[in-house]
Short mmCIF file of C-alpha atoms in Angstrom, two decimals:
data_model
loop_
_atom_site.label_atom_id
_atom_site.label_comp_id
_atom_site.label_asym_id
_atom_site.label_seq_id
_atom_site.Cartn_x
_atom_site.Cartn_y
_atom_site.Cartn_z
CA MET A 481 14.05 33.37 -3.83
CA SER A 482 13.21 35.65 -0.63
CA PRO A 483 13.02 34.12 3.33
CA LYS A 484 9.27 35.27 2.78
CA LYS A 485 8.36 32.72 -0.53
CA LYS A 486 10.38 29.89 1.01
CA THR A 487 8.98 30.13 3.99
CA ARG A 488 5.22 30.07 1.64
CA MET A 489 6.70 26.82 -0.68
CA VAL A 490 7.29 25.25 2.70
CA VAL A 491 3.58 25.79 4.44
CA VAL A 492 2.36 24.57 1.07
CA ILE A 493 4.21 21.37 0.69
CA ILE A 494 3.93 20.74 4.16
CA SER A 495 -0.16 21.21 3.47
CA VAL A 496 -0.20 18.83 0.42
CA LEU A 497 1.96 16.02 2.71
CA ILE A 498 -0.96 16.41 5.22
CA ILE A 499 -3.97 16.31 2.40
CA LEU A 500 -2.04 13.40 0.65
CA GLY A 501 -1.55 11.41 4.54
CA CYS A 502 -5.27 12.15 5.70
CA SER A 503 -6.38 10.71 1.94
CA ALA A 504 -4.19 7.50 2.37
CA ALA A 505 -5.09 7.24 5.66
CA GLY A 506 -9.15 7.35 5.32
CA ILE A 507 -8.53 4.80 2.30
CA TRP A 508 -6.62 2.09 4.70
CA LYS A 509 -9.12 2.71 7.00
CA VAL A 510 -12.66 2.23 4.28
CA TYR A 511 -10.25 -0.61 3.00
CA GLU A 512 -9.49 -2.60 6.48
CA ALA A 513 -13.38 -1.68 7.03
CA ASN A 514 -14.49 -3.04 4.13
CA ASN A 515 -12.45 -6.41 4.63
CA GLU A 516 -12.98 -7.23 8.20
CA ARG A 517 -16.83 -6.88 7.16
CA ALA A 518 -16.43 -9.36 4.50
CA HIS A 519 -14.14 -12.12 6.76
CA ASN A 520 -16.88 -11.68 9.06
CA THR A 521 -20.07 -12.23 6.18
CA LEU A 522 -17.72 -14.88 5.15
CA MET A 523 -17.67 -16.58 8.47
CA LYS A 524 -20.99 -16.93 9.24
CA ALA A 525 -21.99 -17.70 4.99
CA PHE A 526 -23.55 -21.26 5.99
CA ASP A 527 -24.69 -20.39 9.73
CA GLY A 528 -28.09 -22.32 10.15
CA ASP A 529 -29.59 -18.76 11.90
CA TYR A 530 -29.75 -17.76 8.74
CA THR A 531 -31.82 -18.20 5.12
CA HIS A 532 -30.88 -18.48 1.99
CA GLU A 533 -31.75 -15.22 0.75
CA GLU A 534 -30.63 -13.38 3.97
CA GLN A 535 -26.58 -15.06 3.19
CA ILE A 536 -27.28 -14.24 -0.56
CA GLU A 537 -28.06 -10.79 0.36
CA GLN A 538 -24.36 -10.56 3.05
CA LEU A 539 -22.54 -11.75 0.40
CA GLU A 540 -24.17 -9.91 -2.23
CA LYS A 541 -23.35 -6.63 -0.33
CA VAL A 542 -20.01 -7.47 0.44
CA LEU A 543 -19.02 -7.78 -3.63
CA LYS A 544 -20.51 -3.97 -3.68
CA LEU A 545 -17.79 -2.82 -1.20
CA LYS A 546 -14.93 -0.46 -2.46
CA TRP A 547 -11.64 -1.86 -1.80
CA VAL A 548 -11.89 -5.24 -1.05
CA THR A 549 -9.44 -7.84 -1.88
CA PRO A 550 -9.06 -10.53 -4.97
CA GLU A 551 -9.06 -13.14 -2.54
CA ASN A 552 -12.28 -12.41 -0.59
CA LYS A 553 -13.76 -12.09 -3.80
CA ILE A 554 -13.27 -14.92 -4.69
CA GLN A 555 -14.88 -16.78 -1.31
CA VAL A 556 -17.62 -14.79 -1.56
CA TYR A 557 -18.33 -15.91 -5.27
CA THR A 558 -17.29 -19.54 -3.93
CA ASN A 559 -19.62 -19.15 -1.47
CA LEU A 560 -22.93 -17.48 -3.49
CA SER A 561 -22.14 -20.58 -5.58
CA ILE A 562 -22.62 -23.12 -3.01
CA ILE A 563 -25.55 -21.84 -1.37
CA TYR A 564 -27.50 -20.78 -4.97
CA SER A 565 -26.12 -24.83 -5.65
CA LEU A 566 -28.53 -25.91 -2.31
CA ASN A 567 -31.02 -23.27 -3.45
CA GLN A 568 -31.47 -25.65 -6.66
CA GLN A 569 -31.18 -21.64 -8.65
CA TYR A 570 -28.73 -23.85 -11.15
CA SER A 571 -27.64 -20.61 -13.38
CA LYS A 572 -27.02 -18.48 -10.20
CA MET A 573 -24.78 -21.05 -9.08
CA ILE A 574 -22.50 -21.86 -12.32
CA GLU A 575 -22.35 -18.25 -12.98
CA ASN A 576 -21.11 -17.49 -9.55
CA ALA A 577 -18.71 -20.65 -9.66
CA VAL A 578 -17.73 -19.37 -13.37
CA THR A 579 -16.96 -16.36 -11.66
CA ALA A 580 -14.93 -17.50 -9.29
CA ILE A 581 -12.81 -19.96 -10.95
CA TYR A 582 -11.90 -16.87 -13.83
CA MET A 583 -11.01 -14.63 -10.52
CA ALA A 584 -8.99 -17.50 -8.86
CA ASP A 585 -6.86 -18.96 -12.11
CA LYS A 586 -6.15 -14.87 -12.70
CA LYS A 587 -4.63 -14.84 -8.78
CA GLU A 588 -3.39 -18.62 -9.49
CA GLU A 589 -5.53 -19.18 -6.42
CA TYR A 590 -5.63 -22.53 -7.75
CA ASP A 591 -7.12 -24.23 -4.82
CA TYR A 592 -10.46 -22.14 -5.32
CA SER A 593 -10.38 -22.87 -8.50
CA ALA A 594 -10.15 -26.63 -7.89
CA TRP A 595 -12.76 -26.21 -5.00
CA ASN A 596 -15.28 -24.65 -7.24
CA TYR A 597 -15.25 -27.27 -10.32
CA ILE A 598 -15.58 -29.74 -7.54
CA ASN A 599 -18.70 -28.00 -6.54
CA LEU A 600 -19.63 -27.52 -9.58
CA SER A 601 -19.43 -31.23 -10.13
CA ASP A 602 -22.08 -31.87 -7.46
CA THR A 603 -24.46 -29.69 -8.94
CA PHE A 604 -24.74 -31.62 -12.19
CA MET A 605 -24.79 -34.73 -9.91
CA MET A 606 -28.33 -33.74 -8.72
CA LEU A 607 -28.99 -32.87 -11.97
CA TYR A 608 -27.93 -36.65 -13.08
CA ASP A 609 -25.31 -35.68 -15.95
CA TYR A 610 -22.98 -37.95 -14.09
CA ASP A 611 -20.33 -37.66 -17.06
CA MET A 612 -20.16 -33.60 -16.69
CA ALA A 613 -19.78 -34.42 -13.10
CA GLU A 614 -16.92 -36.35 -13.84
CA GLU A 615 -15.41 -34.26 -16.10
CA LEU A 616 -15.18 -31.61 -14.36
CA ILE A 617 -13.87 -33.59 -11.13
CA ASP A 618 -10.94 -34.83 -13.66
CA LYS A 619 -10.62 -30.38 -14.25
CA ALA A 620 -10.49 -30.23 -10.45
CA LEU A 621 -7.61 -33.37 -9.99
CA SER A 622 -5.41 -31.58 -13.14
CA TYR A 623 -4.53 -28.78 -10.76
CA ASP A 624 -0.84 -29.41 -9.22
CA LEU A 625 -1.14 -27.53 -6.31
CA LYS A 626 1.62 -25.83 -4.19
CA ASP A 627 0.47 -25.77 -1.04
CA PRO A 628 0.67 -29.43 0.18
CA LYS A 629 -2.42 -29.03 2.63
CA ASP A 630 -4.33 -27.75 -0.33
CA GLN A 631 -3.18 -30.59 -2.67
CA ARG A 632 -4.37 -33.31 -0.09
CA TRP A 633 -7.96 -31.60 0.83
CA ILE A 634 -8.62 -31.00 -3.26
CA ARG A 635 -7.48 -34.69 -3.82
CA GLU A 636 -9.16 -36.42 -0.53
CA THR A 637 -12.30 -34.48 -1.70
CA ALA A 638 -12.09 -35.13 -5.72
CA TYR A 639 -11.95 -39.21 -5.16
CA ILE A 640 -14.74 -39.06 -2.17
CA TYR A 641 -16.83 -36.97 -4.64
CA LEU A 642 -15.98 -40.02 -7.42
CA ALA A 643 -16.77 -42.25 -5.16
CA ASP A 644 -19.97 -41.14 -4.59
CA LEU A 645 -20.58 -40.54 -8.21
CA LYS A 646 -20.05 -44.15 -8.77
CA SER A 647 -21.94 -45.43 -6.22
CA LYS A 648 -24.90 -43.62 -7.32
CA ILE A 649 -25.01 -45.05 -10.79
CA GLY A 650 -24.43 -48.57 -9.59
CA ARG A 651 -20.74 -48.93 -10.34
CA THR A 652 -19.51 -50.81 -7.03
CA SER A 653 -16.13 -51.44 -8.11
CA GLU A 654 -15.63 -48.01 -9.30
CA SER A 655 -16.84 -46.54 -5.86
CA ASN A 656 -14.83 -49.03 -3.74
CA LYS A 657 -11.32 -48.41 -6.23
CA TYR A 658 -12.18 -44.12 -5.47
CA LEU A 659 -12.74 -44.65 -1.88
CA LYS A 660 -9.35 -46.20 -1.47
CA LEU A 661 -7.35 -43.76 -3.10
CA SER A 662 -8.85 -41.31 -1.17
CA MET A 663 -7.55 -42.71 1.98
CA ASN A 664 -4.04 -42.23 0.57
CA TYR A 665 -4.82 -38.24 1.35
CA VAL A 666 -6.70 -38.49 4.91
CA VAL A 667 -5.23 -36.70 7.86
CA LYS A 668 -6.62 -37.71 10.95
CA ASP A 669 -6.32 -34.14 12.46
CA ALA A 670 -7.64 -31.89 9.48
CA TYR A 671 -11.02 -29.81 10.46
CA ASP A 672 -13.13 -31.88 7.80
CA TYR A 673 -11.94 -35.35 9.13
CA GLU A 674 -14.66 -36.31 11.09
CA GLU A 675 -16.98 -35.33 8.39
CA MET A 676 -15.16 -37.03 5.51
CA LEU A 677 -14.69 -39.83 7.15
CA SER A 678 -18.99 -40.19 7.63
CA LYS A 679 -19.10 -39.02 3.77
CA ARG A 680 -16.69 -43.13 3.02
CA LYS A 681 -18.89 -45.14 5.28
CA ILE A 682 -22.25 -43.52 3.83
CA ILE A 683 -20.76 -44.21 0.31
CA ARG A 684 -19.42 -47.90 1.46
CA ALA A 685 -23.21 -48.54 3.30
CA ARG A 686 -24.67 -47.57 -0.53
CA ASN A 687 -22.02 -49.78 -2.39
CA PHE A 688 -23.29 -52.88 -0.06
CA TRP A 689 -27.25 -51.71 -0.99
CA ASN A 690 -26.33 -51.80 -4.37
CA ASP A 691 -24.98 -55.42 -3.85
CA GLY A 692 -27.82 -56.26 -1.86
CA GLU A 693 -25.57 -56.73 1.24
CA TYR A 694 -27.89 -55.39 3.70
CA GLN A 695 -26.32 -56.37 7.62
CA SER A 696 -22.88 -55.06 6.00
CA ALA A 697 -24.56 -51.91 4.90
CA GLU A 698 -26.49 -51.65 8.18
CA ARG A 699 -22.97 -52.18 10.26
CA ILE A 700 -21.67 -49.60 8.95
CA LEU A 701 -24.13 -46.63 9.74
CA LYS A 702 -24.33 -47.43 13.07
CA ASP A 703 -20.60 -46.88 13.27
CA ILE A 704 -21.77 -43.66 12.20
CA LYS A 705 -22.29 -40.66 14.53
CA GLU A 706 -25.35 -38.46 12.95
CA PRO A 707 -23.35 -34.75 13.46
CA LYS A 708 -25.47 -32.30 15.49
CA ALA A 709 -23.49 -29.20 13.40
CA GLU A 710 -26.26 -26.97 12.13
CA ASP A 711 -23.51 -26.09 8.93
CA GLU A 712 -26.02 -26.18 5.94
CA LEU A 713 -23.04 -28.26 3.93
CA ILE A 714 -22.73 -30.85 6.62
CA ILE A 715 -26.64 -31.47 6.87
CA ALA A 716 -27.03 -31.83 2.96
CA ASN A 717 -23.47 -33.72 2.59
CA VAL A 718 -23.85 -35.93 6.01
CA THR A 719 -26.84 -36.14 7.81
CA ILE A 720 -29.49 -35.71 4.97
CA PRO A 721 -28.05 -38.95 3.20
CA LEU A 722 -27.33 -40.82 6.13
CA LYS A 723 -31.12 -40.57 7.29
CA GLU A 724 -31.47 -41.95 3.44
CA MET A 725 -29.67 -44.78 3.98
CA LYS A 726 -31.08 -45.47 7.33
CA ALA A 727 -34.90 -45.24 6.35
CA LYS A 728 -34.47 -47.89 3.47
CA LEU A 729 -32.91 -49.85 5.61
CA GLU A 730 -35.65 -49.97 7.96
CA ILE A 731 -38.26 -50.33 4.92
CA VAL A 732 -36.20 -53.56 4.09
CA ASN A 733 -35.80 -54.82 7.67
CA GLY A 734 -39.89 -54.93 7.90
CA ASN A 735 -40.36 -52.03 10.02
CA LEU A 736 -42.76 -50.13 8.06
CA GLU A 737 -43.86 -48.01 10.43
CA LYS A 738 -40.59 -46.65 12.12
CA SER A 739 -39.14 -46.68 8.17
CA ARG A 740 -42.65 -44.21 6.90
CA GLN A 741 -41.65 -41.54 10.17
CA MET A 742 -37.98 -41.61 9.00
CA CYS A 743 -38.29 -41.42 5.28
CA ASP A 744 -41.13 -38.46 5.85
CA GLU A 745 -38.46 -36.67 8.33
CA VAL A 746 -35.91 -36.80 5.35
CA VAL A 747 -38.93 -35.66 3.03
CA LYS A 748 -39.29 -32.74 5.09
CA MET A 749 -35.58 -31.35 6.03
CA GLN A 750 -35.07 -31.68 1.58
CA GLN A 751 -38.24 -29.45 1.30
CA GLU A 752 -37.60 -27.05 3.66
CA ARG A 753 -34.26 -26.49 1.91
CA GLY A 754 -35.25 -26.64 -1.13
CA TYR A 755 -33.34 -29.64 -1.77
CA SER A 756 -36.10 -30.85 -4.87
CA ALA A 757 -33.86 -32.84 -7.32
CA GLU A 758 -32.56 -34.88 -4.09
CA CYS A 759 -36.17 -35.02 -2.54
CA LEU A 760 -37.58 -36.50 -6.31
CA THR A 761 -34.83 -39.28 -6.47
CA PHE A 762 -35.25 -40.31 -2.51
CA LEU A 763 -38.65 -40.79 -2.99
CA LYS A 764 -38.12 -42.84 -6.17
CA GLU A 765 -35.66 -45.18 -4.50
CA ILE A 766 -38.45 -45.74 -1.24
CA ALA A 767 -41.66 -46.21 -3.15
CA PRO A 768 -40.63 -49.33 -5.10
CA LEU A 769 -39.73 -50.68 -1.74
CA TYR A 770 -43.08 -50.16 -0.03
CA GLU A 771 -45.03 -51.58 -2.88
CA ALA A 772 -45.33 -54.85 -1.62
CA ARG A 773 -44.17 -54.15 2.41
CA ASP A 774 -47.26 -51.31 2.62
CA PRO A 775 -49.37 -50.43 -0.67
CA ALA A 776 -50.74 -47.14 1.23
CA ALA A 777 -46.94 -45.72 1.77
CA TYR A 778 -46.73 -47.14 -1.96
CA SER A 779 -49.58 -44.73 -2.95
CA LYS A 780 -48.66 -42.19 -0.47
CA TYR A 781 -44.67 -41.71 -1.85
CA ASN A 782 -45.36 -41.88 -5.52
CA VAL A 783 -47.95 -39.19 -4.96
CA GLN A 784 -45.22 -36.78 -3.68
CA ALA A 785 -42.83 -38.18 -6.13
CA LEU A 786 -45.26 -36.79 -8.56
CA ASP A 787 -46.09 -33.53 -7.34
CA MET A 788 -41.96 -33.24 -6.16
CA TYR A 789 -41.94 -34.06 -10.23
CA ALA A 790 -43.94 -30.43 -10.53
CA VAL A 791 -41.46 -28.99 -8.83
CA VAL A 792 -38.59 -29.91 -10.40
CA MET A 793 -39.83 -28.90 -13.60
CA LYS A 794 -40.33 -25.42 -12.88
CA GLN A 795 -36.71 -25.61 -11.91
CA GLU A 796 -33.67 -25.15 -14.62
CA SER A 797 -33.49 -28.28 -15.99
CA GLN A 798 -30.84 -30.84 -16.70
CA LEU A 799 -30.52 -29.65 -20.15
CA SER A 800 -30.34 -25.53 -19.36
CA ALA A 801 -27.71 -26.51 -16.84
CA ASP A 802 -25.51 -27.85 -19.51
CA TYR A 803 -26.95 -25.04 -21.44
CA ILE A 804 -26.25 -22.58 -19.34
CA PHE A 805 -22.65 -24.07 -18.05
CA THR A 806 -21.59 -23.89 -21.92
CA ILE A 807 -22.22 -20.52 -22.21
CA TYR A 808 -20.17 -19.69 -18.87
CA GLY A 809 -17.34 -22.26 -19.64
CA SER A 810 -17.10 -20.06 -22.80
CA LYS A 811 -17.62 -16.80 -21.22
CA TYR A 812 -14.70 -17.76 -18.44
CA VAL A 813 -12.20 -19.05 -21.31
CA LYS A 814 -12.79 -15.78 -23.15
CA ILE A 815 -12.73 -13.72 -20.13
CA ARG A 816 -9.36 -15.94 -18.84
CA ASP A 817 -8.06 -15.96 -22.52
CA GLU A 818 -8.65 -12.00 -22.69
CA ALA A 819 -5.12 -11.34 -20.98
CA ASP A 820 -3.65 -13.37 -23.61
CA ARG A 821 -5.94 -12.19 -26.26
CA THR A 822 -4.87 -8.50 -25.48
CA ARG A 823 -1.13 -9.25 -25.80
CA LEU A 824 -1.90 -11.15 -28.97
CA ILE A 825 -3.96 -8.41 -30.64
CA MET A 826 -0.76 -5.87 -29.47
CA MET A 827 1.78 -8.30 -30.74
CA VAL A 828 -0.46 -8.75 -34.41
CA SER A 829 -0.78 -4.87 -34.00
CA ILE A 830 3.09 -4.20 -33.98
CA ILE A 831 3.79 -6.95 -36.58
CA PHE A 832 1.16 -5.12 -38.58
CA MET A 833 2.75 -1.57 -38.54
CA PHE A 834 5.81 -3.56 -38.80
CA MET A 835 4.45 -4.94 -42.16
CA LEU A 836 2.61 -1.69 -42.96
CA ILE A 837 6.01 0.45 -42.44
CA LEU A 838 7.88 -2.18 -45.01
CA LEU A 839 5.12 -2.41 -47.39
CA LEU A 840 5.34 2.01 -47.70
CA LEU A 841 9.01 1.25 -47.70
CA PHE A 842 8.82 -1.02 -50.77
CA LEU A 843 6.53 1.34 -52.32
CA GLN A 844 8.69 4.02 -51.55
CA SER A 845 11.39 2.73 -52.96
CA ARG A 846 9.57 1.22 -55.86
CA LYS A 847 8.33 4.63 -56.67
CA GLN A 848 11.63 5.90 -56.35
CA SER A 849 13.07 2.66 -58.43
CA ILE A 850 10.57 4.51 -61.53
CA THR A 851 10.23 8.19 -60.88
CA ASP A 852 12.32 10.55 -61.67
CA VAL A 853 13.88 12.55 -58.97
CA LEU A 854 13.98 16.08 -60.80
CA THR A 855 10.24 16.24 -62.64
CA ASN A 856 8.51 14.29 -60.72
CA THR A 857 7.79 12.08 -63.22
CA TYR A 858 7.57 8.30 -64.89
CA ASN A 859 11.77 6.96 -66.27
CA ARG A 860 12.57 5.18 -68.92
CA ARG A 861 12.85 2.07 -67.32
CA HIS A 862 8.99 1.94 -66.20
CA PHE A 863 8.25 3.58 -70.31
CA ASP A 864 9.04 0.50 -71.13
CA SER A 865 7.28 -1.66 -68.59
CA VAL A 866 3.86 -0.13 -69.54
CA TYR A 867 5.48 0.54 -73.24
CA HIS A 868 5.05 -3.39 -73.91
CA LYS A 869 2.55 -4.34 -71.63
CA TYR A 870 -0.34 -1.96 -73.82
CA ILE A 871 1.23 -3.88 -76.75
CA ARG A 872 1.01 -7.60 -75.05
CA LYS A 873 -2.18 -6.53 -74.41
CA ASN A 874 -3.78 -5.05 -77.23
CA ILE A 875 -4.60 -2.11 -75.41
CA PRO A 876 -5.50 0.76 -77.72
CA PHE A 877 -3.03 3.32 -77.23
CA ALA A 878 -0.71 6.52 -78.82
CA VAL A 879 2.86 7.19 -78.05
CA ILE A 880 3.88 11.04 -77.98
CA MET A 881 7.14 11.71 -77.96
CA ILE A 882 8.26 15.78 -76.68
CA ASP A 883 11.63 17.78 -76.64
CA VAL A 884 12.12 21.47 -74.98
CA ASP A 885 13.22 23.02 -78.18
CA CYS A 886 16.62 24.24 -78.07
CA PHE A 887 17.46 23.22 -74.56
CA LYS A 888 21.43 23.13 -74.84
CA ASP A 889 21.02 27.21 -75.75
CA VAL A 890 18.62 27.99 -72.53
CA ASN A 891 21.14 25.82 -70.22
CA ASP A 892 24.09 27.56 -72.05
CA SER A 893 22.66 31.03 -72.01
CA PHE A 894 20.87 30.79 -68.59
CA GLY A 895 22.71 28.10 -66.78
CA HIS A 896 21.31 24.61 -65.53
CA ASP A 897 19.26 25.51 -62.27
CA PHE A 898 17.49 27.77 -64.72
CA GLY A 899 17.23 24.12 -66.75
CA ASP A 900 16.58 22.14 -64.41
CA GLU A 901 13.44 24.44 -63.36
CA VAL A 902 12.06 24.43 -66.70
CA LEU A 903 12.38 21.09 -66.69
CA ALA A 904 10.00 20.37 -63.77
CA ARG A 905 7.73 23.13 -64.55
CA LEU A 906 6.75 22.17 -67.50
CA CYS A 907 6.29 18.47 -66.22
CA LYS A 908 4.13 20.32 -63.29
CA ASN A 909 1.98 22.00 -66.64
CA PHE A 910 1.90 18.70 -67.94
CA ASN A 911 0.95 17.05 -64.72
CA ASP A 912 -1.68 19.31 -63.85
CA LYS A 913 -3.42 19.45 -67.41
CA LYS A 914 -3.33 15.36 -67.89
CA GLU A 915 -5.84 12.65 -68.96
CA ARG A 916 -7.22 9.92 -66.88
CA ASP A 917 -5.44 7.80 -69.13
CA MET A 918 -2.15 9.19 -70.00
CA LYS A 919 1.02 7.95 -68.33
CA LEU A 920 4.15 10.99 -68.70
CA PHE A 921 8.30 9.44 -68.75
CA ARG A 922 11.03 10.91 -69.00
CA MET A 923 13.26 9.62 -71.30
CA GLY A 924 16.58 11.54 -70.54
CA GLY A 925 17.71 15.12 -70.85
CA GLU A 926 14.70 17.32 -72.35
CA GLU A 927 13.17 14.57 -74.22
CA PHE A 928 9.64 13.00 -72.71
CA CYS A 929 7.12 10.50 -73.79
CA ILE A 930 3.46 10.39 -73.38
CA LEU A 931 1.87 6.83 -73.05
CA TYR A 932 -2.14 7.76 -73.94
CA LYS A 933 -4.63 5.07 -73.78
CA CYS A 934 -7.11 6.37 -76.38
CA GLU A 935 -9.67 5.33 -79.04
CA LYS A 936 -8.60 7.26 -81.98
CA LEU A 937 -5.40 9.11 -83.53
CA GLU A 938 -7.17 12.62 -83.50
CA LYS A 939 -7.73 12.64 -79.92
CA ALA A 940 -3.56 12.19 -79.05
CA VAL A 941 -2.92 14.62 -81.77
CA SER A 942 -5.87 17.02 -79.87
CA LEU A 943 -3.75 16.17 -76.60
CA ALA A 944 -0.35 17.11 -78.07
CA GLU A 945 -1.33 20.27 -79.40
CA ARG A 946 -3.39 21.66 -76.02
CA PHE A 947 0.25 20.65 -74.16
CA ARG A 948 1.88 22.67 -76.70
CA LEU A 949 0.10 25.59 -76.90
CA ASN A 950 0.00 25.51 -72.61
CA VAL A 951 3.64 25.77 -72.69
CA GLN A 952 4.05 28.87 -75.25
CA LYS A 953 1.75 30.48 -72.80
CA MET A 954 3.50 30.33 -69.89
CA ASP A 955 5.59 32.92 -68.31
CA TRP A 956 9.17 32.67 -67.56
CA GLU A 957 11.25 35.33 -65.64
CA GLU A 958 12.82 38.47 -67.92
CA GLY A 959 11.00 37.59 -70.75
CA ARG A 960 12.75 34.14 -71.36
CA ARG A 961 10.10 31.92 -73.97
CA VAL A 962 10.38 27.92 -73.72
CA THR A 963 8.65 26.02 -76.61
CA ILE A 964 8.14 22.17 -77.21
CA SER A 965 8.06 20.15 -80.25
CA ALA A 966 5.97 17.37 -80.29
CA GLY A 967 5.89 13.35 -82.21
CA VAL A 968 2.61 11.27 -82.26
CA ALA A 969 1.66 7.91 -83.35
CA PHE A 970 -1.44 5.11 -83.18
CA SER A 971 -1.60 1.71 -82.68
CA GLY A 972 -1.53 -0.16 -86.09
CA GLN A 973 0.15 2.54 -87.51
CA ALA A 974 3.60 0.61 -87.22
CA ASP A 975 4.96 -2.35 -85.93
CA ASP A 976 7.61 0.09 -83.58
CA LEU A 977 5.39 2.72 -82.03
CA TYR A 978 7.98 4.50 -80.44
CA ASN A 979 10.26 4.79 -83.50
CA LEU A 980 7.03 6.31 -85.39
CA ALA A 981 6.68 9.07 -82.76
CA ASP A 982 10.16 10.00 -82.48
CA GLN A 983 10.96 10.24 -85.85
CA ASN A 984 7.56 12.35 -85.97
CA LEU A 985 9.27 14.37 -83.40
CA TYR A 986 12.47 14.74 -85.71
CA HIS A 987 10.26 16.20 -88.58
CA SER A 988 8.78 18.66 -86.41
CA LYS A 989 12.26 19.81 -84.68
CA LYS A 990 13.47 20.06 -88.18
CA SER A 991 10.21 22.16 -90.17
CA GLY A 992 11.08 25.03 -87.48
CA ARG A 993 9.89 23.43 -83.86
CA ASN A 994 7.38 24.77 -81.80
CA LYS A 995 4.60 22.00 -83.29
CA VAL A 996 3.09 18.43 -82.95
CA SER A 997 3.64 16.56 -85.97
CA TYR A 998 2.11 12.91 -87.21
CA THR A 999 1.83 9.97 -89.49
CA GLN A 1000 -2.45 9.85 -90.89
#
């Protein structure tokens, strides 16, 4: 290669490397920018300065970005599910939670899987499906998380949710048992220590309330500092439940004016945030408490409860949520198992192909075992099988025995190669002009047999005669001439049709050859 060409090649290689480098740098820059944007959006997901609709819009924009890491996408779907739940959009909540679980399981980010199961359980508690909620919490607890911190947090949270669930349905002893279990996972320097502590106290106060021990409930609530944070989750999980319990205690203590103000505040907070199901539950709890104490308040909150029923009925009901979860749960299972299913299909395909190859080899082997290699006709072994099958099934058929006239002279005069050619060409001629219900067999040497399923002897004789004439007309090298003789026998003419056809063939050869003989 000349120095000039070498220089050009070096320039081209360097140019390609520069282009690839610039492209990689550009992609990396977009990757970093998009993931930084995703991170910033996630940090502001529950900022009180934004409405639910604005938060959803920002998170869904992140999902449309290119090269966002799966970990960030899992967090986006998780946050979307929480916001949709707060917004009472249960179908969307379930869809995003299930998607997050699928992606988390696939990436082995099991802490997010467990977290989303817990979030789903919270949704079903709001819809009064406590059995489903408990089942989902059990799923969260089934994960064996590698990170001790994640394991601790999930178990503490799960047991608190179980305690809350049992408390809401009045099973105080079970609720207290789960509260005690949750204490095994408390870490005082955890970022959510105060929130978890407040949750426990609220649940314990509700348990005292359920048992009619109002003073004990009030004493516990006095120890809880009302959160000042504007975090939406803290408002939903601590602030509002705390205000609900305090309002109910004011009612039973007879502080009716103060209790009405507190109840109105709770209802307003719930309505502003779209917590329709929780609001309805609260109104159903407080209205009976006012019945004997304040008939006007009783009437007021009953009317509000009826109005709230209408709102809740417009939203997805418990039944529809169960149905949606079943759909998305099935979808999750299908997607989760898609890789396994693909591998299974590939394995089945390989096994199928292997079995197909074995079948083809078997068929080929069987064909070889019943086929004469030289003439590509059936052999004597297969003749015996077909012949006896026809007899056994009482199928009407003819036996046509064929022999090449003076074949020994052909071999002696022109050689065995020509003799083989004669046999091969004759059989090809027979096969090209054979009837649909006819089978051709080589019985040995130059002797052949045809088994022909037909209704009359005349049809078999006609077929044999046609073959004889076709062979007589065939052209051979150097003017050579080849003829055949045939003997025909038909069903019912003898117990041994093969032997009768062979005798008729012998008659054809003894009476001058190149003819067809048969018994009337």
